[in-house]
Every structure is written in structure tokens, then in C-alpha cells.
Short mmCIF file of C-alpha atoms in Angstrom, two decimals:
data_model
loop_
_atom_site.label_atom_id
_atom_site.label_comp_id
_atom_site.label_asym_id
_atom_site.label_seq_id
_atom_site.Cartn_x
_atom_site.Cartn_y
_atom_site.Cartn_z
CA UNK B 1 4.58 69.40 -35.04
CA UNK B 2 7.38 66.97 -34.26
CA UNK B 3 6.03 66.35 -30.75
CA UNK B 4 2.49 65.77 -32.09
CA UNK B 5 3.77 63.27 -34.68
CA UNK B 6 5.70 61.38 -31.99
CA UNK B 7 2.61 61.14 -29.82
CA UNK B 8 0.59 59.77 -32.73
CA UNK B 9 3.26 57.21 -33.54
CA UNK B 10 3.48 55.78 -29.97
CA UNK B 11 0.22 53.74 -30.15
CA UNK B 12 1.40 52.26 -33.47
CA UNK B 13 4.69 51.16 -31.87
CA UNK B 14 2.84 49.78 -28.86
CA UNK B 15 0.48 47.81 -31.10
CA UNK B 16 3.42 46.41 -33.02
CA UNK B 17 5.18 45.27 -29.84
CA UNK B 18 2.02 43.70 -28.44
CA UNK B 19 1.41 41.87 -31.69
CA UNK B 20 5.00 40.61 -31.73
CA UNK B 21 4.73 39.32 -28.17
CA UNK B 22 1.40 37.64 -28.90
CA UNK B 23 2.79 35.94 -32.00
CA UNK B 24 5.90 34.80 -30.08
CA UNK B 25 3.79 33.36 -27.28
CA UNK B 26 1.56 31.61 -29.78
CA UNK B 27 4.60 30.07 -31.48
CA UNK B 28 6.00 28.92 -28.11
CA UNK B 29 2.66 27.34 -27.21
CA UNK B 30 2.47 25.59 -30.57
CA UNK B 31 5.99 24.26 -30.18
CA UNK B 32 5.31 23.09 -26.62
CA UNK B 33 2.06 21.49 -27.71
CA UNK B 34 3.82 19.72 -30.56
CA UNK B 35 6.57 18.47 -28.24
CA UNK B 36 4.07 17.22 -25.66
CA UNK B 37 1.98 15.60 -28.39
CA UNK B 38 5.01 13.88 -29.88
CA UNK B 39 6.07 12.63 -26.42
CA UNK B 40 2.56 11.37 -25.75
CA UNK B 41 2.64 9.39 -29.00
CA UNK B 42 6.04 7.92 -28.08
CA UNK B 43 4.69 6.84 -24.67
CA UNK B 44 1.38 5.41 -25.87
CA UNK B 45 2.63 1.84 -25.27
CA UNK B 46 4.68 2.66 -22.17
CA UNK B 47 3.98 3.37 -18.52
CA UNK B 48 3.58 7.12 -18.12
CA UNK B 49 6.37 9.11 -16.44
CA UNK B 50 6.10 9.62 -12.69
CA UNK B 51 4.49 6.22 -12.05
CA UNK B 52 6.06 3.95 -9.42
CA UNK B 53 5.19 0.57 -7.92
CA UNK B 54 5.80 0.53 -4.15
CA UNK B 55 8.55 3.08 -4.76
CA UNK B 56 10.06 1.26 -7.76
CA UNK B 57 10.31 3.65 -10.71
CA UNK B 58 8.64 2.22 -13.83
CA UNK B 59 7.61 5.46 -15.57
CA UNK B 60 8.71 5.69 -19.19
CA UNK B 61 9.36 1.95 -19.50
CA UNK B 62 7.79 -0.20 -22.17
CA UNK B 63 5.20 -2.57 -20.74
CA UNK B 64 7.36 -5.69 -20.94
CA UNK B 65 10.32 -3.89 -19.35
CA UNK B 66 8.11 -2.52 -16.58
CA UNK B 67 6.73 -5.99 -15.83
CA UNK B 68 10.26 -7.39 -15.68
CA UNK B 69 11.45 -4.68 -13.28
CA UNK B 70 8.42 -5.27 -11.04
CA UNK B 71 9.06 -9.02 -10.98
CA UNK B 72 12.74 -8.58 -10.11
CA UNK B 73 12.65 -5.74 -7.57
CA UNK B 74 9.37 -6.46 -5.78
CA UNK B 75 10.12 -10.18 -5.91
CA UNK B 76 13.47 -9.57 -4.19
CA UNK B 77 11.74 -7.70 -1.37
CA UNK B 78 9.36 -10.59 -0.78
CA UNK B 79 12.28 -12.99 -0.49
CA UNK B 80 13.81 -11.14 2.47
CA UNK B 81 12.93 -12.80 5.81
CA UNK B 82 11.11 -10.75 8.43
CA UNK B 83 11.39 -11.27 12.18
CA UNK B 84 8.01 -11.36 13.92
CA UNK B 85 8.25 -10.52 17.63
CA UNK B 86 5.52 -11.97 19.84
CA UNK B 87 5.54 -11.36 23.61
CA UNK B 88 9.28 -11.80 23.98
CA UNK B 89 9.54 -14.59 21.40
CA UNK B 90 10.61 -14.20 17.77
CA UNK B 91 9.73 -16.28 14.74
CA UNK B 92 10.92 -15.82 11.16
CA UNK B 93 8.49 -15.35 8.28
CA UNK B 94 9.38 -15.24 4.59
CA UNK B 95 6.82 -13.08 2.74
CA UNK B 96 7.34 -14.95 -0.55
CA UNK B 97 5.87 -18.06 1.11
CA UNK B 98 2.73 -16.13 2.06
CA UNK B 99 2.26 -13.67 -0.82
CA UNK B 100 2.43 -14.42 -4.55
CA UNK B 101 3.33 -11.43 -6.70
CA UNK B 102 1.36 -11.02 -9.94
CA UNK B 103 3.74 -8.96 -12.13
CA UNK B 104 1.37 -8.81 -15.13
CA UNK B 105 -1.60 -7.53 -13.11
CA UNK B 106 0.65 -5.05 -11.30
CA UNK B 107 2.06 -3.75 -14.59
CA UNK B 108 -1.48 -3.35 -15.93
CA UNK B 109 -2.35 -1.14 -12.96
CA UNK B 110 0.83 0.87 -13.43
CA UNK B 111 0.07 1.31 -17.14
CA UNK B 112 -3.45 2.55 -16.33
CA UNK B 113 -2.14 5.04 -13.75
CA UNK B 114 -2.41 8.74 -14.73
CA UNK B 115 -4.59 7.83 -17.72
CA UNK B 116 -7.92 8.59 -16.07
CA UNK B 117 -8.39 11.89 -17.91
CA UNK B 118 -6.78 14.05 -20.59
CA UNK B 119 -5.54 16.46 -17.90
CA UNK B 120 -3.82 13.60 -16.01
CA UNK B 121 -2.12 12.35 -19.15
CA UNK B 122 -0.93 15.81 -20.15
CA UNK B 123 0.41 16.38 -16.64
CA UNK B 124 2.29 13.08 -16.62
CA UNK B 125 3.81 13.77 -20.04
CA UNK B 126 4.52 17.49 -19.65
CA UNK B 127 5.58 17.74 -15.97
CA UNK B 128 6.39 14.21 -14.73
CA UNK B 129 8.45 15.64 -11.86
CA UNK B 130 5.24 17.11 -10.40
CA UNK B 131 2.81 14.29 -11.20
CA UNK B 132 3.75 11.25 -9.10
CA UNK B 133 1.61 8.15 -8.69
CA UNK B 134 2.55 5.16 -6.54
CA UNK B 135 0.80 1.92 -7.40
CA UNK B 136 0.53 -0.97 -4.95
CA UNK B 137 1.62 -4.35 -6.30
CA UNK B 138 -0.94 -7.10 -6.75
CA UNK B 139 -0.19 -9.77 -4.15
CA UNK B 140 -2.26 -12.95 -3.85
CA UNK B 141 -2.34 -14.96 -0.65
CA UNK B 142 -0.86 -18.45 -0.54
CA UNK B 143 -3.13 -20.66 1.61
CA UNK B 144 -0.38 -23.16 2.43
CA UNK B 145 1.93 -20.38 3.59
CA UNK B 146 -0.77 -18.88 5.80
CA UNK B 147 -1.47 -22.28 7.38
CA UNK B 148 2.22 -22.77 8.13
CA UNK B 149 2.50 -19.31 9.68
CA UNK B 150 -0.66 -19.87 11.73
CA UNK B 151 0.78 -23.08 13.18
CA UNK B 152 3.89 -21.21 14.32
CA UNK B 153 1.80 -18.44 15.84
CA UNK B 154 -0.74 -20.76 17.48
CA UNK B 155 2.09 -22.35 19.43
CA UNK B 156 2.65 -18.94 21.05
CA UNK B 157 -0.99 -18.40 22.03
CA UNK B 158 -2.95 -19.68 25.03
CA UNK B 159 -6.29 -21.41 24.75
CA UNK B 160 -9.09 -20.02 26.93
CA UNK B 161 -10.19 -22.19 29.83
CA UNK B 162 -13.85 -22.18 30.87
CA UNK B 163 -14.79 -21.93 34.51
CA UNK B 164 -16.84 -24.79 35.92
CA UNK B 165 -18.48 -25.98 39.13
CA UNK B 166 -17.58 -29.13 41.02
CA UNK B 167 -19.38 -30.53 44.00
CA UNK B 168 -17.36 -31.25 47.14
CA UNK B 169 -19.87 -33.25 49.09
CA UNK B 170 -22.88 -30.96 49.26
CA UNK B 171 -20.92 -27.77 48.55
CA UNK B 172 -20.48 -26.39 45.03
CA UNK B 173 -16.93 -25.26 44.34
CA UNK B 174 -16.07 -22.90 41.47
CA UNK B 175 -12.94 -23.62 39.50
CA UNK B 176 -12.09 -20.28 37.84
CA UNK B 177 -11.69 -19.86 34.14
CA UNK B 178 -8.84 -18.23 32.26
CA UNK B 179 -8.65 -15.87 29.31
CA UNK B 180 -6.89 -17.03 26.20
CA UNK B 181 -4.99 -15.19 23.49
CA UNK B 182 -5.14 -15.09 19.71
CA UNK B 183 -3.81 -13.17 16.74
CA UNK B 184 -5.75 -10.90 14.43
CA UNK B 185 -4.75 -12.73 11.26
CA UNK B 186 -5.93 -10.06 8.81
CA UNK B 187 -4.11 -7.28 10.66
CA UNK B 188 -0.95 -9.36 10.95
CA UNK B 189 -0.93 -10.17 7.23
CA UNK B 190 -1.41 -6.50 6.36
CA UNK B 191 1.46 -5.52 8.64
CA UNK B 192 3.68 -8.25 7.20
CA UNK B 193 2.84 -7.17 3.64
CA UNK B 194 3.60 -3.53 4.40
CA UNK B 195 6.90 -4.43 6.09
CA UNK B 196 7.97 -6.57 3.13
CA UNK B 197 7.25 -3.83 0.58
CA UNK B 198 9.00 -1.18 2.69
CA UNK B 199 12.02 -3.40 3.33
CA UNK B 200 11.60 -3.47 7.12
CA UNK B 201 13.56 -6.19 8.94
CA UNK B 202 10.96 -6.96 11.58
CA UNK B 203 7.50 -6.33 13.00
CA UNK B 204 5.74 -6.84 16.32
CA UNK B 205 2.57 -8.91 16.49
CA UNK B 206 -0.07 -8.01 19.07
CA UNK B 207 -1.96 -10.67 20.98
CA UNK B 208 -5.68 -10.21 21.55
CA UNK B 209 -7.59 -11.52 24.56
CA UNK B 210 -10.16 -14.28 24.16
CA UNK B 211 -12.81 -14.84 26.82
CA UNK B 212 -13.60 -18.41 27.83
CA UNK B 213 -16.98 -19.83 26.86
CA UNK B 214 -17.99 -19.83 30.53
CA UNK B 215 -16.51 -17.04 32.64
CA UNK B 216 -15.76 -17.24 36.36
CA UNK B 217 -18.63 -14.86 37.33
CA UNK B 218 -21.05 -17.02 35.34
CA UNK B 219 -19.87 -20.14 37.13
CA UNK B 220 -20.16 -18.39 40.51
CA UNK B 221 -23.76 -17.47 39.72
CA UNK B 222 -24.50 -21.11 38.94
CA UNK B 223 -22.90 -22.12 42.23
CA UNK B 224 -25.04 -19.62 44.16
CA UNK B 225 -28.18 -20.98 42.55
CA UNK B 226 -27.11 -24.51 43.42
#
């Protein structure tokens, strides 16, 4: 009889243990949900945790504080001069003369980061060490700075020279043309921007070839026809 009673009592004990575990888990989930909810409310006017601007940590900061940190730290990077190497020659460029940082617009992008969905927000609040977002700063081009840089670079390029035909008596003589060189301005500005934000001391600019308006083979064909 004792053994039968013990067997009948086992399911009751199991049910009690399962119910206790379920209740405990439910309480833990409620507490975690409450903590996450409270943290989300506290951060409603702040940049969410895990958000950075070009590597600068702004997560958890109030909006005004985040804007100030962006202005100071990103602004300092743009002030550092960068050496631009061109075919054995080096010129110095200061990114702050070419790019204008917009701290307010950058902070607005940082504030919007990780707020695209409820899942993103919960992830940023609950596990910020896993949810990382890096926002690129808003940089506007300064036309005057670009013109000044272009003048420096143009001095290091070579203008193309067109081939042409001259007559020596009755004989046409071809004077050969020459390729020129130029810079890809858009690519150079992108490289300069990236170097400034990463804190690199220098970059290398690549020269592109430019064909003359009239090439030597074209001039030779004209001479043959003459």
C-alpha cells in the first residue's frame, strides 16, 4: 500500500514543481519587461545605447549632449591636416576647409538609429552590447575649399596636347600629340573624407590619363589623305 501511495503522489509533486518553475519564470519575465520598459522611458529623449557616430560613442546621451560631443570630437578630426601624395609630390589638405560638419543633422540621424522597429528599440535597450549602429556624420562640401584644393592639384597635372599636321613645302609632317593627366575629384574627396574620419595622416591620389582632342593616329591619317 505504501508503494502504491508513493506512486500516486509523484505526479502531484511533479505538477507542483512545474507550476513553481512556470510561476518563477513568469515573474522573471515580468520583472525584466518592467526594467526594459522603465529604461526605454528614461531613454525616450536620448540617443539609444549602442549608437556611434564614426566610432564616437553617443549612445545613452541626451540629444544636446550628443550634439555637443559630435561637434567637438568629429570637428577635431576635421581640423587635422592630411598629406596628399601625388606622383612623388606631397601637398597638405585640411579637411575642415573642404567639409562643413552639421552637428544637428548628424545628431538627428544618431537619434533615429535603432528606432526603425519595436524589435530594434528593444534590442538597443535590453542588449546594447550586441546591438551596435555606426552613423556617418553629415558633412557638407565647401565650394571655396574645393576650388583651392583643385588649384593645388591642377598644378601637378599635365594638360593634353593635340597632334597636328604642318606642311614642310609639299610634305605634310605630323607633330605627335601627348596624353594629359587629371584627378577624379569625386573619388579624391571621398578618400579625403574617409581618411579624416578615420584619423589617417595621409592618402595617395591617383592620376587619370586624358586623351588629347586629336590623337597622333588621327593626325597621321589626315597626313596620308593629304
